[in-house]
Short mmCIF file of N, CA and C in Angstrom, two decimals:
data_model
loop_
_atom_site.label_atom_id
_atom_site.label_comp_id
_atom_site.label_asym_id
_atom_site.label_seq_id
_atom_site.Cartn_x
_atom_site.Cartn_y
_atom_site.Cartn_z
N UNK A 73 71.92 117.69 110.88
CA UNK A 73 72.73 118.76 110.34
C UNK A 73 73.20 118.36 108.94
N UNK A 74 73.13 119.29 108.14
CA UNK A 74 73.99 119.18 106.64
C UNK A 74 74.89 119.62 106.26
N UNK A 75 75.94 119.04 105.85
CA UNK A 75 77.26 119.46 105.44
C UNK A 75 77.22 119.22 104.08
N UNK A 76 78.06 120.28 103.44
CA UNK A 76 78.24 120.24 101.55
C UNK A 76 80.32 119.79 102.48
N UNK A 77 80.02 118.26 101.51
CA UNK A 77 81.79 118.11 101.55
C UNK A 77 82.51 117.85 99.86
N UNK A 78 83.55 118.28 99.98
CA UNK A 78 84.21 118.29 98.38
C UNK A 78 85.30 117.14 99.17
N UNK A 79 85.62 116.09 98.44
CA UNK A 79 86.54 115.16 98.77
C UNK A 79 87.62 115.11 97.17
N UNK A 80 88.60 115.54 97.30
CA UNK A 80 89.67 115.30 96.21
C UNK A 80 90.26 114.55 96.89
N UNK A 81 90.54 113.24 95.67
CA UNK A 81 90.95 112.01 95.66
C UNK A 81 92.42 112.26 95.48
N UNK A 82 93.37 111.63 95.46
CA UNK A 82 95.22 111.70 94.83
C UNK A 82 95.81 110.45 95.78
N UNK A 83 95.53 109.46 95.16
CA UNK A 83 95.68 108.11 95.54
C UNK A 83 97.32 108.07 94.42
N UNK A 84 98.07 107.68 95.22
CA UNK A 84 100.19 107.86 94.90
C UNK A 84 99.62 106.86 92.90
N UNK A 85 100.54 106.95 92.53
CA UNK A 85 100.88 106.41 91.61
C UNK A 85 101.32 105.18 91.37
N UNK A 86 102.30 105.24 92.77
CA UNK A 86 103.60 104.02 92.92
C UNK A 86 102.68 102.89 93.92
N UNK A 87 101.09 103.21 94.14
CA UNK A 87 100.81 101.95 94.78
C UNK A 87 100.03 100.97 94.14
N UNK A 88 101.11 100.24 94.90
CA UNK A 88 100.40 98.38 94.41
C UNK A 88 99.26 98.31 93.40
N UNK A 89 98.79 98.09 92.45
CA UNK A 89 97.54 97.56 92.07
C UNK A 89 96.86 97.01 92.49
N UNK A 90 97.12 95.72 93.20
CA UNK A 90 96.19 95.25 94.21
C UNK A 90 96.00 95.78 95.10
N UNK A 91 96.37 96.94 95.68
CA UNK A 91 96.02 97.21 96.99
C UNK A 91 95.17 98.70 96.36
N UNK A 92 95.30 99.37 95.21
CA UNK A 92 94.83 100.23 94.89
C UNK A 92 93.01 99.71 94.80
N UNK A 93 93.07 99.11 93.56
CA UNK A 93 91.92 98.42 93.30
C UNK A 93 91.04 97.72 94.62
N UNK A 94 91.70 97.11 95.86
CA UNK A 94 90.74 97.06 96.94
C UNK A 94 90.49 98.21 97.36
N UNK A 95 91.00 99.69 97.60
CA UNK A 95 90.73 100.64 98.73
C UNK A 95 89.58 100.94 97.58
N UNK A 96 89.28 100.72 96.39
CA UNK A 96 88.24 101.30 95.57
C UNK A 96 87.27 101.02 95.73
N UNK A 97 87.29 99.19 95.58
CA UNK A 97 85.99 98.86 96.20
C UNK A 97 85.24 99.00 97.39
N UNK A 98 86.56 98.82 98.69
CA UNK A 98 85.84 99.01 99.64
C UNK A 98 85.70 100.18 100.24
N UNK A 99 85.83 101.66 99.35
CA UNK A 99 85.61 102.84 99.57
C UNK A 99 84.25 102.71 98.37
N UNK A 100 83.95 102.01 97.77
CA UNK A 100 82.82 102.00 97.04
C UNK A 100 81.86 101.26 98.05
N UNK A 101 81.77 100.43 98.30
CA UNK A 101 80.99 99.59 99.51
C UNK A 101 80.87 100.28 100.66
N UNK A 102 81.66 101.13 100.79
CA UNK A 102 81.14 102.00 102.12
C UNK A 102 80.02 103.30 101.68
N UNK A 103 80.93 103.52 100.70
CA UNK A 103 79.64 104.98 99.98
C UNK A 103 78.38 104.38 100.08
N UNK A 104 78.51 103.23 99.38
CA UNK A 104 77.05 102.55 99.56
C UNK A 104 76.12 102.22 100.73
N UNK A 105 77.03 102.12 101.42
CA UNK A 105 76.18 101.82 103.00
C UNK A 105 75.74 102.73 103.62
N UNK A 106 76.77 103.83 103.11
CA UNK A 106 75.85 105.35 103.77
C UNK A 106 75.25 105.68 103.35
N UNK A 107 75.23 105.78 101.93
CA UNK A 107 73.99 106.53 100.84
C UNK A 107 72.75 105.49 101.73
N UNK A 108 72.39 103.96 101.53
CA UNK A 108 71.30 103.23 102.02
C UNK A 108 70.89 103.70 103.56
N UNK A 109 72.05 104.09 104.53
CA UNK A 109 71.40 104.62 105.47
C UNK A 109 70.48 105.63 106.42
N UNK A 110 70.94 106.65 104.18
CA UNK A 110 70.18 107.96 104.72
C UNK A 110 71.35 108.90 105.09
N UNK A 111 72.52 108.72 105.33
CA UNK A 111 73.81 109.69 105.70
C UNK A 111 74.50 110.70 104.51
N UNK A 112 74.64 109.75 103.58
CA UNK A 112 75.42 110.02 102.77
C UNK A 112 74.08 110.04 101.57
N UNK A 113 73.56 111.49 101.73
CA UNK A 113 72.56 112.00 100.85
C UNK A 113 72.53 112.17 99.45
N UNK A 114 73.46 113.25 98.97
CA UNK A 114 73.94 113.31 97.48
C UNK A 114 75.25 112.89 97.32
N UNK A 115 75.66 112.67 96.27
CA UNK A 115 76.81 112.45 96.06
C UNK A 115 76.97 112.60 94.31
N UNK A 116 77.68 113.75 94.11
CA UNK A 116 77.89 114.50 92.19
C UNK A 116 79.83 113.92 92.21
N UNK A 117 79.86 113.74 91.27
CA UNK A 117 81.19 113.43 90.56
C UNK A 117 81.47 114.80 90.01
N UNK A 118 82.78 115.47 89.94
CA UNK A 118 82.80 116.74 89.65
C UNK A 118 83.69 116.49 88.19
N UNK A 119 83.30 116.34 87.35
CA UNK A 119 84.11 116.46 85.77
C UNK A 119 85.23 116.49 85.81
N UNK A 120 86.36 115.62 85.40
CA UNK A 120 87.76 115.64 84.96
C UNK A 120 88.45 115.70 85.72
N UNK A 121 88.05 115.39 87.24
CA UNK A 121 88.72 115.27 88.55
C UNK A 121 88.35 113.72 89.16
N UNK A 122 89.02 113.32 90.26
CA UNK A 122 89.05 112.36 90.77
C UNK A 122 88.40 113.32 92.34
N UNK A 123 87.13 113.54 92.14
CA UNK A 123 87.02 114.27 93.06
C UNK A 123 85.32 114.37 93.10
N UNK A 124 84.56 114.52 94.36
CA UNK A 124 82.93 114.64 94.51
C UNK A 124 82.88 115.42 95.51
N UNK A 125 81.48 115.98 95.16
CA UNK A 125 80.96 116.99 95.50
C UNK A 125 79.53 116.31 96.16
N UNK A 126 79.86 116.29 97.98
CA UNK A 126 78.61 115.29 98.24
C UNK A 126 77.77 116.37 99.44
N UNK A 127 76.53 115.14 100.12
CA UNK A 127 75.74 116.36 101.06
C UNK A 127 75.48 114.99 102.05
N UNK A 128 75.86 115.31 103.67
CA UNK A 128 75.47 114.29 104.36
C UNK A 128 74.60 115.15 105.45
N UNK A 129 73.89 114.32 105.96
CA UNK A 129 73.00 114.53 106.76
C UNK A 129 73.32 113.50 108.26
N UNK A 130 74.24 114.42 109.31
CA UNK A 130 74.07 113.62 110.36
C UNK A 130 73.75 114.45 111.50
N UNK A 131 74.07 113.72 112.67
CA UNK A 131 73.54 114.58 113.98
C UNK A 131 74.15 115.51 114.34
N UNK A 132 75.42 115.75 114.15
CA UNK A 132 76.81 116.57 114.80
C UNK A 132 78.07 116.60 113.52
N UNK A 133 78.88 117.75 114.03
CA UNK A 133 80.36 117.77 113.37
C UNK A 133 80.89 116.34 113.66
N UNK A 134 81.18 116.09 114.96
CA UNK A 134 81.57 114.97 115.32
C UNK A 134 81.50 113.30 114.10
N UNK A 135 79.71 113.69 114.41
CA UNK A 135 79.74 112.24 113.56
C UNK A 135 80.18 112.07 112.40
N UNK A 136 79.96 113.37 111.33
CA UNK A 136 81.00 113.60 110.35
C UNK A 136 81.87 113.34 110.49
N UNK A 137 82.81 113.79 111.20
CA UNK A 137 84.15 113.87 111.11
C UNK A 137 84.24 112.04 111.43
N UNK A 138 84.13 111.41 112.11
CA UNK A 138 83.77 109.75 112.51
C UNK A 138 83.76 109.18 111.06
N UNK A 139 83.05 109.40 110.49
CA UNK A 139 82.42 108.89 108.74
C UNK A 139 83.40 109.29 108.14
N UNK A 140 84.07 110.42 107.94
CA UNK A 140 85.09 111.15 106.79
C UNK A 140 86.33 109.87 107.21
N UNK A 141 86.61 110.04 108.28
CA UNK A 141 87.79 108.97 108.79
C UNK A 141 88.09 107.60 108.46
N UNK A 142 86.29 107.17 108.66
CA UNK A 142 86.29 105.95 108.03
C UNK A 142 86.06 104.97 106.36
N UNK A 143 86.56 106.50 105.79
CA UNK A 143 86.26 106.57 104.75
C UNK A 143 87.78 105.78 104.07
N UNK A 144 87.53 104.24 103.61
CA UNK A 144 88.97 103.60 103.21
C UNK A 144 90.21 104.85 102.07
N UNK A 145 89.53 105.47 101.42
CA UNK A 145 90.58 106.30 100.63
C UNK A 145 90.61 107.79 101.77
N UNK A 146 90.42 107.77 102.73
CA UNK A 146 90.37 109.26 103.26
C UNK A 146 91.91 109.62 103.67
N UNK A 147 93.01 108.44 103.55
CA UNK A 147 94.65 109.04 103.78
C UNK A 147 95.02 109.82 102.70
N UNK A 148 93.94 109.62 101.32
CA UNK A 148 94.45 109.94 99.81
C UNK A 148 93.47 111.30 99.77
N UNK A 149 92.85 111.68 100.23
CA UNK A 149 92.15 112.96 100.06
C UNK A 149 92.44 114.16 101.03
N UNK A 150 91.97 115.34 100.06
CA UNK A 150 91.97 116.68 100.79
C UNK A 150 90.25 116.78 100.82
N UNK A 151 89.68 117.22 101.87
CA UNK A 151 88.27 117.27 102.72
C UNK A 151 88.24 118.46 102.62
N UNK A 152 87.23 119.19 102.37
CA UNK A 152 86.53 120.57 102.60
C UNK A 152 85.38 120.51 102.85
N UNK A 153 84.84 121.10 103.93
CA UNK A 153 83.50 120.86 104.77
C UNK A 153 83.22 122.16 104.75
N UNK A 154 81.71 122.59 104.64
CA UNK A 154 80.90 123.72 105.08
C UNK A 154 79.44 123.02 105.17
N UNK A 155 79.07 123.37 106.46
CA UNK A 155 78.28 123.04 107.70
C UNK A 155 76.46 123.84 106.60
N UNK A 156 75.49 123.52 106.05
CA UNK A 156 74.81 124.12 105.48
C UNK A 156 73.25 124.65 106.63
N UNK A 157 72.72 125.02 106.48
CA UNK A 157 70.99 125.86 106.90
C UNK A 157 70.49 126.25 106.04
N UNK A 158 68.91 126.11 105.84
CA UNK A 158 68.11 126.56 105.36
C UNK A 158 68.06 127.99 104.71
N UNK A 159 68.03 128.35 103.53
CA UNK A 159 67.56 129.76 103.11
C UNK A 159 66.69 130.50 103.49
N UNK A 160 66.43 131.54 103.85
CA UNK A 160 64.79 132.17 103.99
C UNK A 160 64.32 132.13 102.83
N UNK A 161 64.78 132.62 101.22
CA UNK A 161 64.26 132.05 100.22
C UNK A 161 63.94 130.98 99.75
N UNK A 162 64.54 129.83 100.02
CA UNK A 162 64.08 128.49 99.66
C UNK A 162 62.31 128.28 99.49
N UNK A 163 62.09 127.52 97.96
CA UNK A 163 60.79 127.48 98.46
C UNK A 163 60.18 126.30 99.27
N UNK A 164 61.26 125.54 99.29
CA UNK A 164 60.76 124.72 100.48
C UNK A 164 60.52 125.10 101.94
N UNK A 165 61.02 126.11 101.95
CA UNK A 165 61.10 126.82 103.69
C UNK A 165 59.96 127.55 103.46
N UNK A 166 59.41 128.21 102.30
CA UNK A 166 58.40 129.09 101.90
C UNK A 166 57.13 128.17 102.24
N UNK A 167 57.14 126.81 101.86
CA UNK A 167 55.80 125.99 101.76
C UNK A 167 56.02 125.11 103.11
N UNK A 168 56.88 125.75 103.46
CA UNK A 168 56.45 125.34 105.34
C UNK A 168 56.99 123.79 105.48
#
């Protein structure tokens, strides 16, 4: 299944530097492990926001929702999910 998710970031102001700068990396090290697994398909940076515009590919809502959770900055974000299908226009659906 494919989901289009928008993740806006708003990580406080008043936290720690050190503790800011780890949830980065290891919310960077995780992106990475999903993108390599095939899950975490696209992933666009949306201009002048602290915010992306990504496309995952898993089996269920469920497992999404599992991944979004374990996402180290996901206490600092607002999530918007829509669940995607195939076009009848697409020409990839066209060329079978």
């Amino acid at each position: 299944m494919l989901f289009h998710v928008r993740m806006d970031v708003a990580i406080p102001h008043d936290l720690d530097p050190g503790r800011r700068a780890e949830l980065i990396a290891t919310e960077k090290a995780r992106a990475v492990e999903l993108q390599r697994a095939g899950t975490w398909v696209h992933l666009w940076r949306v201009v002048g926001q602290y915010s992306n515009i990504s496309v995952f590919d898993v089996d269920s809502a469920d497992q999404l929702h599992q991944i979004l959770w374990s996402l180290p900055l996901f206490p600092f974000m607002t999530v918007t999910v829509t669940a995607l299908t195939t076009h009848p226009s697409s020409l990839s659906e066209v060329d079978g």
